[in-house]
Amino acid sequence: MRIDIVTVFPEMVEPVIQCSMLARGQQAGSLQIRAADLRQFTHDRHRTTDDTPFGGGAGMVMKPEPFFEAVEHLREEAGWVPARIVVTTPQGRLFNQQMAVEFAQVPHLILLCGHYEGIDERVCQHLATDELSIGDYVLTGGELPALVIADAVSRLVPGVLGNPESLQQDSFVDGLLAPPQYTRPAEYRGYGVPEVLLSGHHANIARWRRLQQLLRTRERRPDLWQKVSLTPEDIKLLREAEQ
């Protein structure tokens, strides 16, 4: 999979994509991810990427031409394979795990980073396929949201994670939060590990973990809990816990 992050600040992006799982995925050949400097697609000597807004108002608006030309260049470079073109913006849909799974199936993902008062609306209407937000707050630029999206998508690409089975234990895979996890030592400062995890009884451990997912989601994320489809076994586990 190829991911391009189009930005006026590639120096914000490059250190991150050279670390951890993102670096491992690239070394394994499963992932190609890089920062594309938006200023390379300007045609004036000042390499201008923004201008004053029509109709007046404070701040600057990012110009459409560099984004259109950058995307066309990157898509041609990638061989015009199917692509999703994402604008990171507070006005976008809230990014979630299901979207990450969807994007991971596409050969090419292009993330467009806005700044100032935003990007010219023609980019959103006629170039982007998606407008996404990572939360109901405003940041100084789109680089951090783009990196969040790139990271969430990259770890779902085959060959990026060392153990693909760990994906099945993620939060949100089945609409629930992940269960609590423990490791050695079995006791620390008087705090112990639940006995069931030390029992070696895999069926009981699986039941315990499922119950913890249900209880944790119901307590911490009632918005998710309203959407959960409980199985008969789930209902039985909850009744036993309540008793």
PDB file of C-alpha atoms in Angstrom:
ATOM      1  CA  MET A   1       0.000   0.000   0.000  1.00  0.00           C
ATOM      2  CA  ARG A   2       1.107   3.548  -0.710  1.00  0.00           C
ATOM      3  CA  ILE A   3       0.279   6.530   1.521  1.00  0.00           C
ATOM      4  CA  ASP A   4       1.151  10.117   0.545  1.00  0.00           C
ATOM      5  CA  ILE A   5       0.780  12.976   3.044  1.00  0.00           C
ATOM      6  CA  VAL A   6       0.607  16.305   1.204  1.00  0.00           C
ATOM      7  CA  THR A   7       1.802  19.101   3.463  1.00  0.00           C
ATOM      8  CA  VAL A   8       3.590  22.460   3.613  1.00  0.00           C
ATOM      9  CA  PHE A   9       5.529  21.098   6.596  1.00  0.00           C
ATOM     10  CA  PRO A  10       7.067  17.773   5.533  1.00  0.00           C
ATOM     11  CA  GLU A  11       9.539  18.131   8.386  1.00  0.00           C
ATOM     12  CA  MET A  12       6.631  17.475  10.780  1.00  0.00           C
ATOM     13  CA  VAL A  13       5.760  14.213   9.059  1.00  0.00           C
ATOM     14  CA  GLU A  14       9.058  12.626   8.086  1.00  0.00           C
ATOM     15  CA  PRO A  15      10.399  11.799  11.579  1.00  0.00           C
ATOM     16  CA  VAL A  16       7.191   9.967  12.484  1.00  0.00           C
ATOM     17  CA  ILE A  17       6.978   7.821   9.354  1.00  0.00           C
ATOM     18  CA  GLN A  18      10.538   6.657   9.941  1.00  0.00           C
ATOM     19  CA  CYS A  19       9.741   5.123  13.347  1.00  0.00           C
ATOM     20  CA  SER A  20       8.160   2.043  14.870  1.00  0.00           C
ATOM     21  CA  MET A  21       5.630   0.011  12.865  1.00  0.00           C
ATOM     22  CA  LEU A  22       5.539   2.495  10.006  1.00  0.00           C
ATOM     23  CA  ALA A  23       9.263   2.006   9.468  1.00  0.00           C
ATOM     24  CA  ARG A  24       8.931  -1.770   9.846  1.00  0.00           C
ATOM     25  CA  GLY A  25       6.178  -1.916   7.242  1.00  0.00           C
ATOM     26  CA  GLN A  26       8.310   0.005   4.789  1.00  0.00           C
ATOM     27  CA  GLN A  27      11.341  -2.179   5.432  1.00  0.00           C
ATOM     28  CA  ALA A  28       9.198  -5.269   4.834  1.00  0.00           C
ATOM     29  CA  GLY A  29       7.964  -3.849   1.530  1.00  0.00           C
ATOM     30  CA  SER A  30       4.334  -3.928   2.649  1.00  0.00           C
ATOM     31  CA  LEU A  31       4.010  -0.173   2.925  1.00  0.00           C
ATOM     32  CA  GLN A  32       5.243   2.900   1.111  1.00  0.00           C
ATOM     33  CA  ILE A  33       4.611   6.119   3.007  1.00  0.00           C
ATOM     34  CA  ARG A  34       6.076   9.564   2.483  1.00  0.00           C
ATOM     35  CA  ALA A  35       5.535  13.288   2.808  1.00  0.00           C
ATOM     36  CA  ALA A  36       4.926  15.310  -0.370  1.00  0.00           C
ATOM     37  CA  ASP A  37       5.886  18.989  -0.140  1.00  0.00           C
ATOM     38  CA  LEU A  38       2.921  21.041  -1.373  1.00  0.00           C
ATOM     39  CA  ARG A  39       5.236  23.937  -2.243  1.00  0.00           C
ATOM     40  CA  GLN A  40       6.757  21.862  -5.035  1.00  0.00           C
ATOM     41  CA  PHE A  41       3.484  22.275  -6.913  1.00  0.00           C
ATOM     42  CA  THR A  42       3.450  26.078  -6.916  1.00  0.00           C
ATOM     43  CA  HIS A  43       4.597  28.277  -9.838  1.00  0.00           C
ATOM     44  CA  ASP A  44       5.615  31.595  -8.312  1.00  0.00           C
ATOM     45  CA  ARG A  45       8.985  32.519  -6.898  1.00  0.00           C
ATOM     46  CA  HIS A  46       7.574  32.756  -3.375  1.00  0.00           C
ATOM     47  CA  ARG A  47       6.098  29.229  -3.594  1.00  0.00           C
ATOM     48  CA  THR A  48       2.755  30.571  -2.369  1.00  0.00           C
ATOM     49  CA  THR A  49       0.177  28.069  -1.117  1.00  0.00           C
ATOM     50  CA  ASP A  50      -2.370  30.442   0.454  1.00  0.00           C
ATOM     51  CA  ASP A  51      -4.225  33.676  -0.263  1.00  0.00           C
ATOM     52  CA  THR A  52      -6.820  35.990   1.282  1.00  0.00           C
ATOM     53  CA  PRO A  53     -10.435  34.744   1.359  1.00  0.00           C
ATOM     54  CA  PHE A  54     -13.015  35.998  -1.115  1.00  0.00           C
ATOM     55  CA  GLY A  55     -15.677  37.973   0.719  1.00  0.00           C
ATOM     56  CA  GLY A  56     -13.231  39.160   3.353  1.00  0.00           C
ATOM     57  CA  GLY A  57     -12.512  37.814   6.772  1.00  0.00           C
ATOM     58  CA  ALA A  58      -9.566  37.020   8.998  1.00  0.00           C
ATOM     59  CA  GLY A  59      -6.815  34.589   8.103  1.00  0.00           C
ATOM     60  CA  MET A  60      -5.724  32.947   4.894  1.00  0.00           C
ATOM     61  CA  VAL A  61      -7.142  30.135   2.753  1.00  0.00           C
ATOM     62  CA  MET A  62      -5.042  27.461   1.080  1.00  0.00           C
ATOM     63  CA  LYS A  63      -5.120  27.708  -2.707  1.00  0.00           C
ATOM     64  CA  PRO A  64      -6.672  24.944  -4.843  1.00  0.00           C
ATOM     65  CA  GLU A  65      -4.063  24.730  -7.648  1.00  0.00           C
ATOM     66  CA  PRO A  66      -1.213  23.147  -5.648  1.00  0.00           C
ATOM     67  CA  PHE A  67      -3.498  20.466  -4.225  1.00  0.00           C
ATOM     68  CA  PHE A  68      -4.965  19.516  -7.599  1.00  0.00           C
ATOM     69  CA  GLU A  69      -1.530  19.349  -9.200  1.00  0.00           C
ATOM     70  CA  ALA A  70      -0.017  17.430  -6.287  1.00  0.00           C
ATOM     71  CA  VAL A  71      -2.750  14.798  -6.361  1.00  0.00           C
ATOM     72  CA  GLU A  72      -2.541  14.428 -10.137  1.00  0.00           C
ATOM     73  CA  HIS A  73       1.240  13.996  -9.914  1.00  0.00           C
ATOM     74  CA  LEU A  74       1.023  11.435  -7.111  1.00  0.00           C
ATOM     75  CA  ARG A  75      -1.721   9.447  -8.781  1.00  0.00           C
ATOM     76  CA  GLU A  76       0.182   9.347 -12.064  1.00  0.00           C
ATOM     77  CA  GLU A  77       3.322   8.306 -10.204  1.00  0.00           C
ATOM     78  CA  ALA A  78       1.359   5.462  -8.572  1.00  0.00           C
ATOM     79  CA  GLY A  79      -0.017   4.294 -11.922  1.00  0.00           C
ATOM     80  CA  TRP A  80      -3.550   5.646 -11.385  1.00  0.00           C
ATOM     81  CA  VAL A  81      -4.470   2.754  -9.096  1.00  0.00           C
ATOM     82  CA  PRO A  82      -7.698   3.167  -7.084  1.00  0.00           C
ATOM     83  CA  ALA A  83      -7.194   5.853  -4.444  1.00  0.00           C
ATOM     84  CA  ARG A  84      -8.921   7.579  -1.565  1.00  0.00           C
ATOM     85  CA  ILE A  85      -8.130  11.288  -1.261  1.00  0.00           C
ATOM     86  CA  VAL A  86      -8.741  12.614   2.231  1.00  0.00           C
ATOM     87  CA  VAL A  87      -8.920  16.202   3.466  1.00  0.00           C
ATOM     88  CA  THR A  88      -8.361  16.483   7.219  1.00  0.00           C
ATOM     89  CA  THR A  89     -10.790  19.092   8.540  1.00  0.00           C
ATOM     90  CA  PRO A  90     -12.878  19.762  11.680  1.00  0.00           C
ATOM     91  CA  GLN A  91     -15.922  19.773   9.381  1.00  0.00           C
ATOM     92  CA  GLY A  92     -15.348  16.157   8.304  1.00  0.00           C
ATOM     93  CA  ARG A  93     -16.868  12.881   9.433  1.00  0.00           C
ATOM     94  CA  LEU A  94     -15.365  11.482  12.611  1.00  0.00           C
ATOM     95  CA  PHE A  95     -12.645   8.963  11.741  1.00  0.00           C
ATOM     96  CA  ASN A  96     -13.075   5.500  13.280  1.00  0.00           C
ATOM     97  CA  GLN A  97     -11.746   1.962  13.133  1.00  0.00           C
ATOM     98  CA  GLN A  98     -14.222   0.874  10.480  1.00  0.00           C
ATOM     99  CA  MET A  99     -12.925   3.597   8.160  1.00  0.00           C
ATOM    100  CA  ALA A 100      -9.357   2.488   8.854  1.00  0.00           C
ATOM    101  CA  VAL A 101     -10.258  -1.047   7.788  1.00  0.00           C
ATOM    102  CA  GLU A 102     -11.921   0.309   4.643  1.00  0.00           C
ATOM    103  CA  PHE A 103      -8.945   2.481   3.693  1.00  0.00           C
ATOM    104  CA  ALA A 104      -6.501  -0.382   4.253  1.00  0.00           C
ATOM    105  CA  GLN A 105      -8.112  -2.223   1.335  1.00  0.00           C
ATOM    106  CA  VAL A 106      -7.238   0.573  -1.126  1.00  0.00           C
ATOM    107  CA  PRO A 107      -3.846   0.573  -2.913  1.00  0.00           C
ATOM    108  CA  HIS A 108      -3.308   4.337  -2.586  1.00  0.00           C
ATOM    109  CA  LEU A 109      -4.258   6.761   0.179  1.00  0.00           C
ATOM    110  CA  ILE A 110      -3.567  10.494  -0.207  1.00  0.00           C
ATOM    111  CA  LEU A 111      -3.960  12.730   2.855  1.00  0.00           C
ATOM    112  CA  LEU A 112      -4.242  16.495   2.285  1.00  0.00           C
ATOM    113  CA  CYS A 113      -3.212  18.674   5.224  1.00  0.00           C
ATOM    114  CA  GLY A 114      -4.898  22.033   5.634  1.00  0.00           C
ATOM    115  CA  HIS A 115      -3.742  25.129   7.540  1.00  0.00           C
ATOM    116  CA  TYR A 116      -4.911  28.634   8.471  1.00  0.00           C
ATOM    117  CA  GLU A 117      -8.660  29.044   7.777  1.00  0.00           C
ATOM    118  CA  GLY A 118      -8.776  25.837   5.757  1.00  0.00           C
ATOM    119  CA  ILE A 119      -8.541  24.670   2.143  1.00  0.00           C
ATOM    120  CA  ASP A 120     -10.398  26.180  -0.810  1.00  0.00           C
ATOM    121  CA  GLU A 121     -13.776  24.412  -0.917  1.00  0.00           C
ATOM    122  CA  ARG A 122     -13.239  23.316  -4.524  1.00  0.00           C
ATOM    123  CA  VAL A 123     -10.614  20.870  -3.303  1.00  0.00           C
ATOM    124  CA  CYS A 124     -13.157  19.310  -0.956  1.00  0.00           C
ATOM    125  CA  GLN A 125     -15.956  19.238  -3.522  1.00  0.00           C
ATOM    126  CA  HIS A 126     -14.151  18.208  -6.696  1.00  0.00           C
ATOM    127  CA  LEU A 127     -10.898  16.504  -5.688  1.00  0.00           C
ATOM    128  CA  ALA A 128     -11.251  14.796  -2.309  1.00  0.00           C
ATOM    129  CA  THR A 129     -13.203  11.591  -1.829  1.00  0.00           C
ATOM    130  CA  ASP A 130     -13.458  12.053   1.948  1.00  0.00           C
ATOM    131  CA  GLU A 131     -13.371  14.809   4.568  1.00  0.00           C
ATOM    132  CA  LEU A 132     -12.361  13.472   7.978  1.00  0.00           C
ATOM    133  CA  SER A 133     -11.896  14.781  11.508  1.00  0.00           C
ATOM    134  CA  ILE A 134     -10.209  13.015  14.432  1.00  0.00           C
ATOM    135  CA  GLY A 135     -12.209  14.886  17.073  1.00  0.00           C
ATOM    136  CA  ASP A 136     -14.281  17.910  17.963  1.00  0.00           C
ATOM    137  CA  TYR A 137     -11.420  20.336  18.444  1.00  0.00           C
ATOM    138  CA  VAL A 138      -9.245  22.545  16.232  1.00  0.00           C
ATOM    139  CA  LEU A 139      -5.505  22.030  15.662  1.00  0.00           C
ATOM    140  CA  THR A 140      -2.952  24.340  14.070  1.00  0.00           C
ATOM    141  CA  GLY A 141      -2.748  22.129  10.976  1.00  0.00           C
ATOM    142  CA  GLY A 142      -3.709  18.864   9.355  1.00  0.00           C
ATOM    143  CA  GLU A 143      -0.412  17.018   9.842  1.00  0.00           C
ATOM    144  CA  LEU A 144      -1.260  15.424  13.188  1.00  0.00           C
ATOM    145  CA  PRO A 145      -4.685  14.162  12.016  1.00  0.00           C
ATOM    146  CA  ALA A 146      -3.075  12.855   8.815  1.00  0.00           C
ATOM    147  CA  LEU A 147      -0.476  10.950  10.837  1.00  0.00           C
ATOM    148  CA  VAL A 148      -3.179   9.521  13.099  1.00  0.00           C
ATOM    149  CA  ILE A 149      -5.111   8.262  10.080  1.00  0.00           C
ATOM    150  CA  ALA A 150      -1.969   6.930   8.388  1.00  0.00           C
ATOM    151  CA  ASP A 151      -0.926   5.068  11.528  1.00  0.00           C
ATOM    152  CA  ALA A 152      -4.363   3.517  12.092  1.00  0.00           C
ATOM    153  CA  VAL A 153      -4.555   2.379   8.468  1.00  0.00           C
ATOM    154  CA  SER A 154      -0.955   1.176   8.173  1.00  0.00           C
ATOM    155  CA  ARG A 155      -1.146  -1.287  11.045  1.00  0.00           C
ATOM    156  CA  LEU A 156      -4.001  -3.052   9.222  1.00  0.00           C
ATOM    157  CA  VAL A 157      -1.903  -3.630   6.092  1.00  0.00           C
ATOM    158  CA  PRO A 158      -0.659  -7.249   5.933  1.00  0.00           C
ATOM    159  CA  GLY A 159       3.015  -7.472   6.839  1.00  0.00           C
ATOM    160  CA  VAL A 160       3.175  -4.334   8.985  1.00  0.00           C
ATOM    161  CA  LEU A 161       2.450  -5.858  12.417  1.00  0.00           C
ATOM    162  CA  GLY A 162       4.697  -8.625  13.663  1.00  0.00           C
ATOM    163  CA  ASN A 163       1.760 -10.748  14.823  1.00  0.00           C
ATOM    164  CA  PRO A 164      -1.395 -10.254  12.723  1.00  0.00           C
ATOM    165  CA  GLU A 165      -3.480 -12.103  15.339  1.00  0.00           C
ATOM    166  CA  SER A 166      -3.089  -9.120  17.661  1.00  0.00           C
ATOM    167  CA  LEU A 167      -5.456  -7.192  15.387  1.00  0.00           C
ATOM    168  CA  GLN A 168      -8.294  -9.430  16.532  1.00  0.00           C
ATOM    169  CA  GLN A 169      -7.807  -8.178  20.106  1.00  0.00           C
ATOM    170  CA  ASP A 170      -8.052  -4.495  19.201  1.00  0.00           C
ATOM    171  CA  SER A 171     -10.707  -2.213  20.557  1.00  0.00           C
ATOM    172  CA  PHE A 172     -13.642  -1.609  18.173  1.00  0.00           C
ATOM    173  CA  VAL A 173     -13.048  -4.773  16.092  1.00  0.00           C
ATOM    174  CA  ASP A 174     -16.486  -6.076  17.094  1.00  0.00           C
ATOM    175  CA  GLY A 175     -17.840  -2.800  18.426  1.00  0.00           C
ATOM    176  CA  LEU A 176     -16.423  -3.343  21.915  1.00  0.00           C
ATOM    177  CA  LEU A 177     -13.454  -1.982  23.813  1.00  0.00           C
ATOM    178  CA  ALA A 178     -10.497  -4.300  24.352  1.00  0.00           C
ATOM    179  CA  PRO A 179     -10.230  -6.213  27.664  1.00  0.00           C
ATOM    180  CA  PRO A 180      -7.593  -5.349  30.289  1.00  0.00           C
ATOM    181  CA  GLN A 181      -4.132  -6.842  29.748  1.00  0.00           C
ATOM    182  CA  TYR A 182      -1.502  -7.964  32.276  1.00  0.00           C
ATOM    183  CA  THR A 183       2.071  -9.214  32.162  1.00  0.00           C
ATOM    184  CA  ARG A 184       4.845 -10.224  34.604  1.00  0.00           C
ATOM    185  CA  PRO A 185       5.246  -9.899  37.541  1.00  0.00           C
ATOM    186  CA  ALA A 186       2.091 -11.606  38.764  1.00  0.00           C
ATOM    187  CA  GLU A 187       2.139  -9.348  41.829  1.00  0.00           C
ATOM    188  CA  TYR A 188       3.509  -5.837  42.079  1.00  0.00           C
ATOM    189  CA  ARG A 189       3.285  -3.590  45.150  1.00  0.00           C
ATOM    190  CA  GLY A 190       0.489  -5.741  46.433  1.00  0.00           C
ATOM    191  CA  TYR A 191      -1.504  -5.518  43.208  1.00  0.00           C
ATOM    192  CA  GLY A 192      -2.200  -8.936  41.744  1.00  0.00           C
ATOM    193  CA  VAL A 193      -3.278 -10.312  38.395  1.00  0.00           C
ATOM    194  CA  PRO A 194      -6.753 -11.919  38.133  1.00  0.00           C
ATOM    195  CA  GLU A 195      -6.419 -15.589  39.016  1.00  0.00           C
ATOM    196  CA  VAL A 196      -8.200 -16.758  35.894  1.00  0.00           C
ATOM    197  CA  LEU A 197      -5.360 -15.438  33.731  1.00  0.00           C
ATOM    198  CA  LEU A 198      -2.892 -17.591  35.661  1.00  0.00           C
ATOM    199  CA  SER A 199      -5.045 -20.715  35.496  1.00  0.00           C
ATOM    200  CA  GLY A 200      -4.049 -21.913  32.037  1.00  0.00           C
ATOM    201  CA  HIS A 201      -7.729 -22.711  31.333  1.00  0.00           C
ATOM    202  CA  HIS A 202      -8.147 -21.163  27.891  1.00  0.00           C
ATOM    203  CA  ALA A 203     -11.939 -21.389  27.751  1.00  0.00           C
ATOM    204  CA  ASN A 204     -12.329 -19.643  31.094  1.00  0.00           C
ATOM    205  CA  ILE A 205      -9.802 -16.995  30.078  1.00  0.00           C
ATOM    206  CA  ALA A 206     -11.718 -16.338  26.854  1.00  0.00           C
ATOM    207  CA  ARG A 207     -14.990 -16.015  28.792  1.00  0.00           C
ATOM    208  CA  TRP A 208     -13.368 -13.644  31.298  1.00  0.00           C
ATOM    209  CA  ARG A 209     -11.936 -11.451  28.567  1.00  0.00           C
ATOM    210  CA  ARG A 210     -15.263 -11.298  26.747  1.00  0.00           C
ATOM    211  CA  LEU A 211     -17.036 -10.323  29.952  1.00  0.00           C
ATOM    212  CA  GLN A 212     -14.484  -7.586  30.609  1.00  0.00           C
ATOM    213  CA  GLN A 213     -15.054  -6.228  27.107  1.00  0.00           C
ATOM    214  CA  LEU A 214     -18.777  -6.088  27.716  1.00  0.00           C
ATOM    215  CA  LEU A 215     -18.512  -4.489  31.154  1.00  0.00           C
ATOM    216  CA  ARG A 216     -15.836  -2.000  30.105  1.00  0.00           C
ATOM    217  CA  THR A 217     -17.766  -0.877  27.027  1.00  0.00           C
ATOM    218  CA  ARG A 218     -21.048  -0.562  28.949  1.00  0.00           C
ATOM    219  CA  GLU A 219     -19.364   1.522  31.649  1.00  0.00           C
ATOM    220  CA  ARG A 220     -16.999   3.702  29.612  1.00  0.00           C
ATOM    221  CA  ARG A 221     -18.631   4.078  26.206  1.00  0.00           C
ATOM    222  CA  PRO A 222     -22.447   4.050  26.433  1.00  0.00           C
ATOM    223  CA  ASP A 223     -22.532   5.438  22.886  1.00  0.00           C
ATOM    224  CA  LEU A 224     -20.890   2.240  21.618  1.00  0.00           C
ATOM    225  CA  TRP A 225     -22.900   0.045  23.955  1.00  0.00           C
ATOM    226  CA  GLN A 226     -26.163   1.174  22.354  1.00  0.00           C
ATOM    227  CA  LYS A 227     -24.981  -0.301  19.036  1.00  0.00           C
ATOM    228  CA  VAL A 228     -23.683  -3.640  20.326  1.00  0.00           C
ATOM    229  CA  SER A 229     -25.484  -6.788  19.180  1.00  0.00           C
ATOM    230  CA  LEU A 230     -25.316  -9.125  22.170  1.00  0.00           C
ATOM    231  CA  THR A 231     -25.120 -12.865  21.574  1.00  0.00           C
ATOM    232  CA  PRO A 232     -26.968 -15.326  23.830  1.00  0.00           C
ATOM    233  CA  GLU A 233     -23.593 -16.148  25.411  1.00  0.00           C
ATOM    234  CA  ASP A 234     -22.979 -12.434  26.078  1.00  0.00           C
ATOM    235  CA  ILE A 235     -26.337 -12.120  27.829  1.00  0.00           C
ATOM    236  CA  LYS A 236     -25.558 -15.189  29.921  1.00  0.00           C
ATOM    237  CA  LEU A 237     -22.162 -13.792  30.927  1.00  0.00           C
ATOM    238  CA  LEU A 238     -23.683 -10.486  31.996  1.00  0.00           C
ATOM    239  CA  ARG A 239     -26.419 -12.161  34.020  1.00  0.00           C
ATOM    240  CA  GLU A 240     -23.893 -14.348  35.812  1.00  0.00           C
ATOM    241  CA  ALA A 241     -21.734 -11.311  36.581  1.00  0.00           C
ATOM    242  CA  GLU A 242     -24.701  -9.361  37.943  1.00  0.00           C
ATOM    243  CA  GLN A 243     -25.676 -12.271  40.191  1.00  0.00           C
TER     244      GLN A 243
END
